[in-house]
Coordinates of C-alpha atoms in Angstrom, one line a residue:
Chain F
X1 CA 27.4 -121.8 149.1
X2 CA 31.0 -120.7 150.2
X3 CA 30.6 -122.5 153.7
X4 CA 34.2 -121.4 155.5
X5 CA 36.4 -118.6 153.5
X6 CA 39.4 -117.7 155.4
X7 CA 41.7 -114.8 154.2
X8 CA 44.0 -114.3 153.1
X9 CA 45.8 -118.0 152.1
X10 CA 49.3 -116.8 152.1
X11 CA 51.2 -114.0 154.4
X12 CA 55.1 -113.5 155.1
X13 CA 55.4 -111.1 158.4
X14 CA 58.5 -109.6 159.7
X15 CA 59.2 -110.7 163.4
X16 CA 57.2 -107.6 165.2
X17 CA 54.7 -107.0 162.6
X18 CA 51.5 -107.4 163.6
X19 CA 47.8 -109.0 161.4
X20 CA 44.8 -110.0 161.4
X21 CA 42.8 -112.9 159.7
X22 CA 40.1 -113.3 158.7
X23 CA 37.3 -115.8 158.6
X24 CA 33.9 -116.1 157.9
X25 CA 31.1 -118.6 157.8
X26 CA 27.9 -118.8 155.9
X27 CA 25.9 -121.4 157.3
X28 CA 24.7 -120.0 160.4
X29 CA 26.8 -122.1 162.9
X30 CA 27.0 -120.5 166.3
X31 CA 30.7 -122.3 166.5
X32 CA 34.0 -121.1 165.4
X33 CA 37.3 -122.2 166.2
X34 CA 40.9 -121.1 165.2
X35 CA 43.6 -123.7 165.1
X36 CA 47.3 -123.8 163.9
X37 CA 48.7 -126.7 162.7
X38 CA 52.5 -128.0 162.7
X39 CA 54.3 -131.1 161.5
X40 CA 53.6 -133.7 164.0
X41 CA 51.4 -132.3 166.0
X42 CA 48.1 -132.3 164.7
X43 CA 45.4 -129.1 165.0
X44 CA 45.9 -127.3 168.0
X45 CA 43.2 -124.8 168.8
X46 CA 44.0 -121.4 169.5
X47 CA 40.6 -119.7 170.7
X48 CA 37.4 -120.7 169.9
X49 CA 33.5 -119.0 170.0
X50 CA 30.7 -120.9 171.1
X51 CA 28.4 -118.0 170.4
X52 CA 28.0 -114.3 169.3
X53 CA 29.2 -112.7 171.6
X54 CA 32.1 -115.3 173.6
X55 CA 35.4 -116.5 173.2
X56 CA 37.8 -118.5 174.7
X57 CA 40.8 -120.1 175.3
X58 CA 42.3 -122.9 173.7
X59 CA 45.1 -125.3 173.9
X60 CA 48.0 -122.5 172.6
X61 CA 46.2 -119.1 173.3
X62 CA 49.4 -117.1 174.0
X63 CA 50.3 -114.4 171.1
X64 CA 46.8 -114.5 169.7
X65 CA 43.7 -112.5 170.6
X66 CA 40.5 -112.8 168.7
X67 CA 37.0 -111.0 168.0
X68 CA 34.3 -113.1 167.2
X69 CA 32.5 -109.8 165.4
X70 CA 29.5 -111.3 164.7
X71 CA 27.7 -114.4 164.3
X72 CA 29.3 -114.7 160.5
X73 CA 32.7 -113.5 161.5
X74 CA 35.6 -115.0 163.8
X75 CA 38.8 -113.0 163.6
X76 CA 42.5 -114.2 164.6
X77 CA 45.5 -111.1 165.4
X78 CA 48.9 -111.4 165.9
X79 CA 50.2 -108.5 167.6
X80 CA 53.6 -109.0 167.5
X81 CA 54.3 -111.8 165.3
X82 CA 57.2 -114.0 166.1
X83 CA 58.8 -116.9 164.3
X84 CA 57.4 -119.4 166.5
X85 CA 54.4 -118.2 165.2
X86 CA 54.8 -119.7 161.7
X87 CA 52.4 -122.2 161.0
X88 CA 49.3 -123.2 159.0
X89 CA 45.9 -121.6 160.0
X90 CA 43.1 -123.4 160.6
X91 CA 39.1 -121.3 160.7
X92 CA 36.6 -124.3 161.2
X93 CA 32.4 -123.8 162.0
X94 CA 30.3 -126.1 163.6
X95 CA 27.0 -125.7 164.7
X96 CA 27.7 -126.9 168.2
X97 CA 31.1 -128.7 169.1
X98 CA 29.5 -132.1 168.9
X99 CA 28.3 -131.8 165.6
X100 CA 30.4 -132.2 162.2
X101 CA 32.9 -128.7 161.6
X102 CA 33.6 -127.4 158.1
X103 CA 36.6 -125.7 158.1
X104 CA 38.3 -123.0 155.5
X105 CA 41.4 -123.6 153.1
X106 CA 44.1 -122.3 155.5
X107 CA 46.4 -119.9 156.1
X108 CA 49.8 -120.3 155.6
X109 CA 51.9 -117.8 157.7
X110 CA 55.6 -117.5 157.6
X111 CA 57.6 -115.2 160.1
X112 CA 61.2 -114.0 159.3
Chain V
X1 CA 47.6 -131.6 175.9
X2 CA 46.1 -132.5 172.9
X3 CA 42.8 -134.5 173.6
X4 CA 43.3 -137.2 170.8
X5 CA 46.3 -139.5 169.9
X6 CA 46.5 -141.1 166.7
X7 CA 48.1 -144.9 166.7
X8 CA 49.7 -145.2 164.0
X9 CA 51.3 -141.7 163.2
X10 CA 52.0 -143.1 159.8
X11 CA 50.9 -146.0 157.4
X12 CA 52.1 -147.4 154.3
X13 CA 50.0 -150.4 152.8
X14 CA 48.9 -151.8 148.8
X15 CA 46.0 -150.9 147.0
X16 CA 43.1 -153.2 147.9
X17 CA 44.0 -153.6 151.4
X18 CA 42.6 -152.8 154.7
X19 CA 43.6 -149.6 156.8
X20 CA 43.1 -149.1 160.6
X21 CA 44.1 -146.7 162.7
X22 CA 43.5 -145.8 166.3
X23 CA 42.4 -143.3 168.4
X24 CA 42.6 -142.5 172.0
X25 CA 41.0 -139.9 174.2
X26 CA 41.1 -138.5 177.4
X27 CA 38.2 -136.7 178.9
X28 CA 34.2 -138.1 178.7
X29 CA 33.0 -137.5 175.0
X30 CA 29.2 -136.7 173.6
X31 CA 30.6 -137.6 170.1
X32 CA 33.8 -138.7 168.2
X33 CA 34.1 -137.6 164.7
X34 CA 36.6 -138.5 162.2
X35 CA 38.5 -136.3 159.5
X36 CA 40.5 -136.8 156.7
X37 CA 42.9 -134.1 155.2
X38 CA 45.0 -134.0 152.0
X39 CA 47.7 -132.8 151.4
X40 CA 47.7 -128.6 152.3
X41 CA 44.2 -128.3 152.7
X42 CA 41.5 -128.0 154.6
X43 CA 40.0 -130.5 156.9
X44 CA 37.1 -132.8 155.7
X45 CA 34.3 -134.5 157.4
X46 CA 34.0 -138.5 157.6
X47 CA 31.7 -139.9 160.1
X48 CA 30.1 -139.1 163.3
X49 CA 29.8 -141.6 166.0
X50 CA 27.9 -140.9 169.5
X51 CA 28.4 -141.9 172.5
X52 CA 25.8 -144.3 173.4
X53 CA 27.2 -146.2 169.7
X54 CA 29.6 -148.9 169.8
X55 CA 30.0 -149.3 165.3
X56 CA 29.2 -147.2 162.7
X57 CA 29.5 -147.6 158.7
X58 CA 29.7 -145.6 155.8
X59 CA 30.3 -147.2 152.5
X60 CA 34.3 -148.2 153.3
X61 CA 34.6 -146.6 156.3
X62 CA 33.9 -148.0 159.5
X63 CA 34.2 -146.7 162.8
X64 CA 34.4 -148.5 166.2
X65 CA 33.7 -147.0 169.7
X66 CA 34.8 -148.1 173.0
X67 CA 33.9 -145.6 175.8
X68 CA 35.4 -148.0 178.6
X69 CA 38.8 -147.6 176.9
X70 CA 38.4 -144.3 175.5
X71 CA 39.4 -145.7 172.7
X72 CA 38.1 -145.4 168.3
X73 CA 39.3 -146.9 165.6
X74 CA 38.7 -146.5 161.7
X75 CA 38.7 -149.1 159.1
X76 CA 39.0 -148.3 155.6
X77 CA 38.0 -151.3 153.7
X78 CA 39.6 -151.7 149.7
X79 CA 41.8 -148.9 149.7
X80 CA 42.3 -146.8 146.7
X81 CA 45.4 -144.3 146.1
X82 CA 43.0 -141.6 146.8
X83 CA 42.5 -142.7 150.2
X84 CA 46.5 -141.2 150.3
X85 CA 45.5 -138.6 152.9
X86 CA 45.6 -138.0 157.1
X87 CA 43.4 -139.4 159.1
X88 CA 41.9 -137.0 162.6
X89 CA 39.5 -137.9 164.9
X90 CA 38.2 -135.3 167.0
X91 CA 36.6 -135.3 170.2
X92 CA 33.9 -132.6 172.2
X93 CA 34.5 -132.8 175.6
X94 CA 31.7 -131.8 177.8
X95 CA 33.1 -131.9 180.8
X96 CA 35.3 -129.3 180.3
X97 CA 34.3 -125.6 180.4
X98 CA 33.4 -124.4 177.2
X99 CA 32.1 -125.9 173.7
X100 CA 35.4 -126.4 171.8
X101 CA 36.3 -129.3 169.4
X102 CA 39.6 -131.0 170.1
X103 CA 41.9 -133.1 167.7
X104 CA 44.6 -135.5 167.8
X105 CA 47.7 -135.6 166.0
X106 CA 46.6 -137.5 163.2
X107 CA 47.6 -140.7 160.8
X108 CA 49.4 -140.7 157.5
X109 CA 47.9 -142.8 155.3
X110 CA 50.1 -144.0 151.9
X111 CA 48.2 -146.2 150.0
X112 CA 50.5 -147.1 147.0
X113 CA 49.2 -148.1 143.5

């Protein structure tokens, strides 16, 4: 059982470039979330999906946009990465909000 | 803003002792959880508390609930050097559009040999 797998675990992006990650989730949840997390200030979620089908906004939605392709997969894109941007990625699955969230290893992203 | 706040942000105590730490919340809550992360990983689940619970236990953790205050705390009883980890509690919140999970910023816990 994989539970959360988030790809890929490291990326260095060039101010401008643009990626997507990935996430996926084998346990049938209907939650995903994406959150980035920085020293000293906790998880902060980007978007999250409470279904197939819906997203939303989160606390720091602004440079993201995300696809929540189906019910396994939740993807995160950086169109135009910037160095503010450089952070650790957070995919996390619950089966509703309330409930316990698994989450995937991370991704660390650096942005020159 | 973040929905949770950690008290303290860090915490540095001897093997065998006692660890709290605090956690405040803003909106009306279903259920708090608690999280523990090590070092450059992922997030792990500890316990669950609702919202109609005032205690909780799970072999050295135990978790308080006061929805007056808004207010959880965690007690690690006989800590180990593996407890050496953060500490997150996270919060729903219903009465906000949406069905998203919320966390706060999170305790350091040092727990030296």
């Amino acid at each position: 059982n994989a539970g959360v797998t988030q790809t890929p675990k490291f990326q260095v992006l060039k101010t401008g470039q643009s990626m997507t990650l990935q996430c996926a989730q084998d346990m049938n949840h209907n939650s995903m979330y994406w959150y980035r997390q920085d020293p000293g200030m906790g998880l902060r979620l980007i978007y999250y999906s409470a279904s197939e089908g819906t997203t939303d906004k989160g606390e720091v939605p602004n440079g993201y946009n995300v696809s929540r392709l189906n019910k396994r997969e939740f993807s995160l894109r950086l169109e135009s990465a910037a160095p503010s941007q450089t952070s650790v990625y957070f995919c996390a699955s619950s089966e509703r909000a309330e409930l316990e969230a698994f989450f995937g290893q991370g991704t660390r992203l650096t942005v020159v | 803003s973040q929905q949770g706040e950690e008290d303290p942000q860090a915490l540095s105590i001897q093997e065998g002792e006692n660890a709290t730490m605090n956690c405040s919340y803003k909106t009306s809550i279903n259920n708090l959880q608690w999280y523990r992360q090590n070092s450059g990983r992922g997030l792990v689940h500890l316990i669950l508390i609702r919202s109609n619970e005032r205690e909780k236990h799970s072999g050295r953790l135990r978790v308080t609930l006061d929805t007056s205050k808004k207010s959880s705390s965690l007690l690690i009883t006989a800590s180990r050097a593996a407890d050496t980890a953060s500490y997150f509690c996270a919060t729903d919140a219903p009465e906000s559009s949406g069905d998203k999970l919320t966390f706060g910023t999170g305790t350091r816990l040092a727990v030296r040999p």
